CSV table of C-alpha atoms and ligand atoms in Angstrom, one decimal:
chain,number,residue,atom,x,y,z
A,1,MET,CA,226.8,134.7,190.3
A,2,LYS,CA,225.7,135.4,193.4
A,3,PRO,CA,223.8,132.2,194.7
A,4,VAL,CA,220.0,132.7,194.5
A,5,SER,CA,218.3,131.1,197.9
A,6,LEU,CA,214.5,129.4,198.0
A,7,ILE,CA,213.7,132.6,199.9
A,8,GLN,CA,215.0,135.1,197.1
A,9,PHE,CA,213.4,132.8,194.6
A,10,LEU,CA,210.1,132.7,196.3
A,11,ILE,CA,210.2,136.7,196.9
A,12,GLU,CA,210.7,136.7,192.8
A,13,GLU,CA,208.0,134.6,192.5
A,14,ARG,CA,205.8,136.6,194.3
A,15,ARG,CA,206.9,139.9,192.4
A,16,ALA,CA,206.3,138.0,188.9
A,17,GLY,CA,202.9,137.5,190.2
A,18,HIS,CA,203.1,133.5,190.0
A,19,ILE,CA,202.2,133.1,193.6
A,20,ASN,CA,200.7,135.1,196.8
A,21,ALA,CA,202.4,135.7,200.0
A,22,GLU,CA,200.7,132.8,202.0
A,23,LEU,CA,201.3,129.7,199.1
A,24,SER,CA,205.4,131.6,199.5
A,25,LEU,CA,205.3,130.9,203.4
A,26,LEU,CA,203.7,127.6,202.8
A,27,ILE,CA,206.4,126.6,200.8
A,28,GLU,CA,208.9,128.0,203.2
A,29,VAL,CA,207.3,125.6,205.9
A,30,VAL,CA,207.6,122.8,204.1
A,31,ALA,CA,211.0,123.9,202.9
A,32,ARG,CA,212.3,123.7,206.7
A,33,ALA,CA,210.3,120.7,207.9
A,34,CYS,CA,212.1,118.9,204.9
A,35,LYS,CA,215.5,120.2,206.1
A,36,ARG,CA,214.4,118.5,209.5
A,37,ILE,CA,213.5,115.2,207.5
A,38,ALA,CA,217.0,115.4,206.0
A,39,VAL,CA,218.6,115.4,209.3
A,40,ALA,CA,216.8,112.4,210.7
A,41,THR,CA,217.1,110.4,207.8
A,42,GLY,CA,220.9,111.4,207.5
A,43,LYS,CA,221.6,110.0,211.4
A,44,GLY,CA,221.0,106.5,210.0
A,45,ALA,CA,221.2,104.0,212.8
A,46,LEU,CA,222.8,106.5,215.3
A,47,GLY,CA,219.8,108.4,215.1
A,48,GLY,CA,217.9,105.0,216.2
A,49,VAL,CA,215.4,105.5,213.7
A,50,LEU,CA,215.6,102.7,211.2
A,51,GLY,CA,213.1,99.7,211.4
A,52,GLU,CA,209.6,99.3,211.3
A,53,ALA,CA,207.5,101.6,213.4
A,54,GLY,CA,205.1,98.4,214.3
A,55,THR,CA,202.0,100.1,212.8
A,56,GLY,CA,200.4,100.0,209.3
A,57,ASN,CA,199.1,103.1,206.9
A,58,ILE,CA,195.9,103.4,205.3
A,59,GLN,CA,197.1,101.1,202.4
A,60,GLY,CA,198.2,98.4,205.0
A,61,GLU,CA,201.8,98.7,204.3
A,62,ALA,CA,204.0,98.3,207.2
A,63,GLN,CA,205.3,101.9,208.2
A,64,LYS,CA,209.1,102.5,209.1
A,65,LYS,CA,209.7,104.5,212.2
A,66,LEU,CA,211.0,107.5,209.9
A,67,ASP,CA,207.5,107.4,207.9
A,68,VAL,CA,206.0,108.1,211.0
A,69,ILE,CA,208.5,110.7,212.2
A,70,SER,CA,208.5,112.4,208.8
A,71,ASN,CA,204.9,112.7,209.0
A,72,GLU,CA,204.9,114.1,212.2
A,73,ILE,CA,207.5,116.7,211.3
A,74,LEU,CA,205.5,117.7,208.1
A,75,LEU,CA,201.9,118.2,210.1
A,76,GLU,CA,203.6,119.7,213.2
A,77,ALA,CA,205.4,122.7,211.3
A,78,ASN,CA,202.0,123.1,209.2
A,79,ALA,CA,199.7,123.4,212.0
A,80,TRP,CA,200.4,126.8,213.2
A,81,GLY,CA,201.5,128.8,210.3
A,82,GLY,CA,198.0,129.9,209.2
A,83,HIS,CA,198.5,129.1,205.6
A,84,LEU,CA,196.6,125.9,205.4
A,85,ALA,CA,193.0,124.9,205.8
A,86,ALA,CA,193.8,121.2,206.3
A,87,CYS,CA,196.2,118.8,205.0
A,88,ALA,CA,196.3,115.2,204.0
A,89,SER,CA,199.2,112.6,204.5
A,90,GLU,CA,199.6,109.4,202.4
A,91,GLU,CA,200.2,108.0,205.8
A,92,MET,CA,196.7,108.6,207.4
A,93,GLU,CA,193.0,107.9,206.2
A,94,ASP,CA,191.5,111.3,206.6
A,95,PRO,CA,192.5,114.9,205.8
A,96,GLN,CA,194.3,116.7,209.0
A,97,GLN,CA,192.4,119.7,210.5
A,98,ILE,CA,194.1,122.6,211.3
A,99,PRO,CA,194.0,122.5,215.6
A,100,ASP,CA,191.7,124.8,217.3
A,101,GLY,CA,193.1,128.3,218.4
A,102,TYR,CA,195.5,128.6,215.3
A,103,PRO,CA,194.6,130.5,212.3
A,104,LYS,CA,193.6,129.0,208.6
A,105,GLY,CA,194.5,129.9,205.1
A,106,GLN,CA,193.5,129.2,201.8
A,107,HIS,CA,195.8,126.1,200.8
A,108,LEU,CA,195.3,122.2,200.8
A,109,LEU,CA,198.4,120.5,201.6
A,110,LEU,CA,198.9,116.9,200.4
A,111,PHE,CA,202.0,114.9,201.1
A,112,ASP,CA,203.7,111.6,201.0
A,113,PRO,CA,206.3,112.3,203.7
A,114,LEU,CA,208.8,109.6,202.9
A,115,ASP,CA,208.5,108.2,199.5
A,116,GLY,CA,210.3,104.9,198.6
A,117,SER,CA,210.9,104.1,202.4
A,118,SER,CA,211.4,100.3,201.9
A,119,ASN,CA,215.0,101.8,200.9
A,120,ILE,CA,215.4,103.5,204.2
A,121,ASP,CA,217.4,100.8,205.9
A,122,VAL,CA,219.6,99.9,203.3
A,123,ASN,CA,220.8,103.8,203.0
A,124,ILE,CA,219.2,104.3,199.6
A,125,SER,CA,217.5,107.9,198.6
A,126,VAL,CA,214.3,108.3,199.9
A,127,GLY,CA,212.4,111.7,199.3
A,128,THR,CA,209.0,113.9,200.4
A,129,ILE,CA,206.6,114.6,197.6
A,130,PHE,CA,204.1,117.2,198.0
A,131,SER,CA,201.2,119.3,196.2
A,132,VAL,CA,199.3,122.2,197.0
A,133,LEU,CA,195.5,122.9,195.9
A,134,ARG,CA,193.5,125.9,196.6
A,135,CYS,CA,190.5,125.1,199.5
A,136,PRO,CA,187.2,125.7,197.6
A,137,ASP,CA,185.5,129.0,199.0
A,138,GLY,CA,183.2,129.0,201.8
A,139,VAL,CA,184.7,125.7,203.0
A,140,THR,CA,186.0,125.8,206.8
A,141,GLU,CA,186.6,122.2,207.8
A,142,PRO,CA,187.9,120.8,204.4
A,143,LYS,CA,187.1,116.9,203.8
A,144,ALA,CA,188.4,114.1,201.6
A,145,GLU,CA,185.7,115.3,198.8
A,146,HIS,CA,187.3,119.1,198.6
A,147,PHE,CA,190.7,117.4,198.1
A,148,LEU,CA,189.4,115.4,195.4
A,149,GLN,CA,190.7,118.1,192.4
A,150,PRO,CA,192.3,117.3,189.2
A,151,GLY,CA,196.2,117.5,189.2
A,152,THR,CA,195.6,120.8,186.6
A,153,THR,CA,194.5,123.0,189.5
A,154,GLN,CA,197.6,122.5,191.5
A,155,LEU,CA,199.0,125.7,192.4
A,156,ALA,CA,202.4,124.1,193.5
A,157,ALA,CA,204.3,120.9,193.6
A,158,GLY,CA,207.5,119.7,194.6
A,159,TYR,CA,209.8,116.6,195.8
A,160,VAL,CA,212.7,116.4,198.1
A,161,VAL,CA,215.3,113.9,197.5
A,162,TYR,CA,217.5,112.8,200.5
A,163,GLY,CA,220.2,111.4,198.7
A,164,PRO,CA,224.0,112.3,198.6
A,165,ALA,CA,222.7,115.8,198.6
A,166,THR,CA,219.2,117.0,199.5
A,167,VAL,CA,217.8,118.4,196.9
A,168,LEU,CA,214.4,120.3,196.5
A,169,VAL,CA,212.7,120.2,193.0
A,170,LEU,CA,209.6,122.8,192.7
A,171,THR,CA,207.1,124.0,190.4
A,172,PHE,CA,204.6,127.0,190.5
A,173,GLY,CA,203.1,126.4,187.0
A,174,HIS,CA,206.1,128.8,185.8
A,175,GLY,CA,208.8,126.0,184.8
A,176,THR,CA,210.2,123.4,186.9
A,177,HIS,CA,213.5,124.6,189.1
A,178,GLU,CA,216.0,122.9,191.7
A,179,PHE,CA,217.7,123.9,194.7
A,180,THR,CA,220.5,122.2,196.7
A,181,LEU,CA,220.7,122.2,200.5
A,182,ASP,CA,223.7,124.0,201.6
A,183,ARG,CA,224.3,122.1,204.7
A,184,GLU,CA,226.5,124.1,206.3
A,185,VAL,CA,224.4,127.6,205.9
A,186,GLY,CA,221.1,125.6,206.4
A,187,SER,CA,220.0,127.0,202.9
A,188,PHE,CA,218.3,125.5,199.9
A,189,ILE,CA,220.1,127.6,197.0
A,190,LEU,CA,218.9,127.7,193.4
A,191,SER,CA,221.2,125.1,191.3
A,192,ARG,CA,219.0,125.1,188.1
A,193,ARG,CA,216.5,127.1,186.9
A,194,ALA,CA,213.8,126.1,184.1
A,195,ILE,CA,215.0,122.7,183.9
A,196,ARG,CA,214.2,121.1,180.3
A,197,ILE,CA,213.8,117.1,179.7
A,198,PRO,CA,215.3,115.8,176.9
A,199,GLU,CA,212.3,114.7,174.7
A,200,GLN,CA,214.0,111.3,173.6
A,201,ALA,CA,215.1,108.9,176.0
A,202,THR,CA,217.9,106.4,176.2
A,203,GLU,CA,217.3,104.8,179.6
A,204,PHE,CA,213.8,103.4,181.2
A,205,ALA,CA,213.2,102.7,185.1
A,206,ILE,CA,210.6,99.8,185.5
A,207,ASN,CA,210.4,97.2,187.8
A,208,MET,CA,210.8,94.3,185.4
A,209,SER,CA,209.7,91.4,187.9
A,210,ASN,CA,206.5,92.1,187.2
A,211,GLN,CA,206.5,91.5,183.2
A,212,ARG,CA,204.9,88.3,183.3
A,213,HIS,CA,201.7,90.2,184.7
A,214,TRP,CA,201.9,93.2,182.4
A,215,GLN,CA,199.4,93.7,179.6
A,216,PRO,CA,199.8,93.1,176.1
A,217,PRO,CA,200.9,96.7,175.1
A,218,MET,CA,203.2,97.1,178.0
A,219,GLN,CA,205.0,93.4,176.9
A,220,ARG,CA,205.1,94.8,173.6
A,221,TYR,CA,206.3,98.4,174.2
A,222,VAL,CA,209.4,97.2,176.6
A,223,GLY,CA,210.0,94.3,174.4
A,224,GLU,CA,211.1,96.6,171.7
A,225,LEU,CA,213.4,98.5,174.2
A,226,LEU,CA,215.1,95.5,175.0
A,227,ALA,CA,215.4,94.4,171.3
A,228,GLY,CA,217.6,97.5,171.3
A,229,LYS,CA,219.7,98.3,168.2
A,230,THR,CA,218.4,94.9,166.4
A,231,GLY,CA,215.0,95.7,166.9
A,232,PRO,CA,212.3,98.1,165.6
A,233,ARG,CA,213.5,100.8,167.4
A,234,GLY,CA,217.0,100.4,165.9
A,235,LYS,CA,219.0,102.0,169.2
A,236,ASP,CA,220.0,100.7,172.4
A,237,PHE,CA,218.2,101.4,176.1
A,238,ASN,CA,219.7,101.4,179.3
A,239,MET,CA,217.6,100.1,182.5
A,240,ARG,CA,217.9,101.8,185.9
A,241,TRP,CA,215.4,100.9,189.0
A,242,VAL,CA,215.9,102.5,192.3
A,243,ALA,CA,212.9,101.5,193.6
A,244,SER,CA,212.2,104.7,195.1
A,245,MET,CA,210.4,107.1,193.0
A,246,VAL,CA,211.7,110.1,194.1
A,247,ALA,CA,215.2,109.3,193.2
A,248,ASP,CA,214.0,107.4,189.8
A,249,VAL,CA,212.3,110.8,188.9
A,250,HIS,CA,214.8,112.9,190.0
A,251,ARG,CA,217.4,111.1,187.2
A,252,ILE,CA,214.8,111.7,184.7
A,253,VAL,CA,214.9,115.5,185.8
A,254,THR,CA,218.7,115.4,185.9
A,255,ARG,CA,219.4,113.4,182.3
A,256,GLY,CA,215.9,112.6,181.0
A,257,GLY,CA,214.6,108.7,180.3
A,258,VAL,CA,211.1,107.5,181.5
A,259,PHE,CA,209.6,105.5,184.4
A,260,TYR,CA,206.9,103.6,184.0
A,261,TYR,CA,204.4,101.8,186.7
A,262,PRO,CA,201.7,100.3,184.7
A,263,LEU,CA,198.9,98.4,185.2
A,264,ASP,CA,199.5,94.4,185.7
A,265,ALA,CA,197.4,91.4,186.7
A,266,LYS,CA,198.5,91.6,190.4
A,267,ILE,CA,197.3,95.3,191.0
A,268,GLU,CA,194.6,95.5,188.7
A,269,LYS,CA,191.8,95.4,191.4
A,270,GLN,CA,193.3,98.6,193.1
A,271,GLY,CA,194.0,100.5,190.0
A,272,GLY,CA,197.6,100.8,189.9
A,273,LYS,CA,200.5,101.0,192.5
A,274,LEU,CA,201.2,104.7,193.2
A,275,ARG,CA,198.8,107.1,194.9
A,276,ILE,CA,197.6,109.9,192.4
A,277,MET,CA,196.9,112.7,195.1
A,278,TYR,CA,200.5,112.2,196.6
A,279,GLU,CA,202.5,110.7,193.9
A,280,ALA,CA,201.4,111.0,190.8
A,281,ASN,CA,199.7,113.8,190.2
A,282,PRO,CA,202.7,116.5,192.0
A,283,MET,CA,205.3,114.7,189.6
A,284,ALA,CA,203.4,114.7,186.5
A,285,PHE,CA,203.2,118.6,187.3
A,286,ILE,CA,206.8,118.9,187.7
A,287,ILE,CA,207.6,116.6,184.6
A,288,GLU,CA,205.1,118.4,182.5
A,289,GLN,CA,206.7,121.6,183.6
A,290,ALA,CA,210.0,120.8,182.5
A,291,GLY,CA,209.0,119.6,179.0
A,292,GLY,CA,208.0,115.9,179.7
A,293,ALA,CA,204.8,114.1,179.5
A,294,ALA,CA,202.9,112.2,182.2
A,295,THR,CA,200.1,109.5,181.6
A,296,THR,CA,198.5,106.4,183.1
A,297,GLY,CA,199.3,104.6,179.3
A,298,ARG,CA,196.1,105.9,178.4
A,299,GLN,CA,195.3,109.5,179.6
A,300,ARG,CA,196.9,112.5,180.9
A,301,ILE,CA,197.6,112.0,184.8
A,302,MET,CA,196.5,115.8,185.8
A,303,GLU,CA,193.3,115.5,183.4
A,304,ILE,CA,191.4,112.3,186.0
A,305,GLN,CA,188.7,113.5,188.1
A,306,PRO,CA,190.1,111.8,191.6
A,307,THR,CA,187.4,109.9,193.5
A,308,GLY,CA,189.5,109.0,196.4
A,309,LEU,CA,192.1,110.6,198.5
A,310,HIS,CA,194.2,107.1,198.4
A,311,GLN,CA,193.3,106.3,194.8
A,312,ARG,CA,196.0,104.6,192.7
A,313,VAL,CA,196.9,105.1,189.2
A,314,PRO,CA,199.5,103.9,186.6
A,315,VAL,CA,202.2,106.5,186.0
A,316,PHE,CA,204.2,106.4,182.7
A,317,LEU,CA,206.2,109.8,182.7
A,318,GLY,CA,209.5,111.4,181.4
A,319,SER,CA,210.9,112.2,178.0
A,320,LYS,CA,208.1,113.4,176.0
A,321,GLU,CA,208.4,111.1,172.8
A,322,GLU,CA,208.8,107.8,174.6
A,323,VAL,CA,206.0,108.3,176.8
A,324,GLU,CA,203.3,109.2,174.0
A,325,LEU,CA,204.8,106.1,172.0
A,326,ALA,CA,204.0,103.8,175.3
A,327,THR,CA,200.6,105.9,175.5
A,328,ARG,CA,199.7,105.7,171.5
A,329,TYR,CA,200.5,101.6,172.2
A,330,HIS,CA,198.1,101.2,175.1
A,331,GLN,CA,195.6,103.5,173.1
A,332,GLU,CA,196.0,101.2,170.0
A,333,ALA,CA,195.8,98.1,171.7
A,334,ASP,CA,192.5,99.3,173.3
A,335,ALA,CA,190.8,100.7,170.3
A,336,ALA,CA,191.5,97.4,168.3
A,337,GLN,CA,189.7,95.6,171.0
A,338,GLY,CA,186.7,97.9,170.6
B,1,FDP,P1,207.8,102.5,198.8
B,1,FDP,O1,206.4,101.5,198.3
B,1,FDP,O2,208.9,101.6,199.2
B,1,FDP,O3,207.3,103.8,199.6
B,1,FDP,O4,205.8,104.7,196.7
B,1,FDP,C1,205.8,103.7,196.5
B,1,FDP,C2,207.4,102.9,196.1
B,1,FDP,O5,208.0,102.9,197.1
B,1,FDP,C3,208.1,104.1,195.0
B,1,FDP,O6,208.8,105.0,195.7
B,1,FDP,C4,208.7,103.3,194.2
B,1,FDP,O7,208.9,103.8,192.9
B,1,FDP,C5,208.0,101.8,194.1
B,1,FDP,O8,207.0,102.1,195.1
B,1,FDP,C6,208.6,100.7,194.2
B,1,FDP,O9,207.9,99.7,193.7
B,1,FDP,P2,208.5,98.0,194.1
B,1,FDP,O10,208.4,97.6,195.5
B,1,FDP,O11,206.9,97.2,193.1
B,1,FDP,O12,209.6,98.1,193.3
């Protein structure tokens, strides 16, 4: 079969009425920016881009040089295209407006330019996550409040994992599709269409070092996974934790499994670890479109009405039956408490 490039795929999606020309252009621009990020991350120590930038982001986390570079690449690529009303980045407190003199479009772009960045210096996969929303009608200078739309309103979501291969995973709400970067030619080529995540899982991803801080239903659920064949689940589970969300999610998109970043006593006040707008919502959209489930342990992530651009939530996502079981344990525990 002849390879299908991302550009061809976008034209097909336009013809199918799934996207309009502006959204197609926006995705092309994001993909091109991600190719530049792939080049920058791929240089490693030779690019002089490893290490701390000496600055902090809005979350108070130390920024790596590559966090800053990736953010600039995405901002710059999107400023002039005419397809955006504004964009918001995990690395910036407020939305970024389109500079004067450039045409504006109908879309809002949100991104985490380099997720898992604590892994950069040790040469472990990192990634970019993005989400596209429609700018509310009549709004010409979008503010944070205009981005605060539930995940169900996303027009597109995707991530790029910079690993042994650079891979883009994308959804427009009509299935989840994977593209692999052909480095010689410089284009993304469709490598899996309409991905399906198995409903049952045998692998789970969680930071076990937080176990003592978890809430009782999480303790119960993971305790049962760890008990394996001899426990109530009657089967063994394997554990994986890359500590780079994009890489962990990509494993699930490839061979199933579940990813959990639950609420725990250490992060209770901030509501969770992962950001709803830049991480949880786009990943939830991608996972649901591949037949998986994504909840906070208590409710569907994409139905949450966000209250802040940098709001954090607990994240349970992956193989449907497993996420539903973990969610049921939390709901039952809450109901028993009244
Ligand atoms: P990072 O802080 O390195 O950017 O986005 C947050 C994130 O990485 C996720 O990519 C990853 O899954 C998680 O944090 C890792 O958290 P722990 O350090 O608690 O393991």
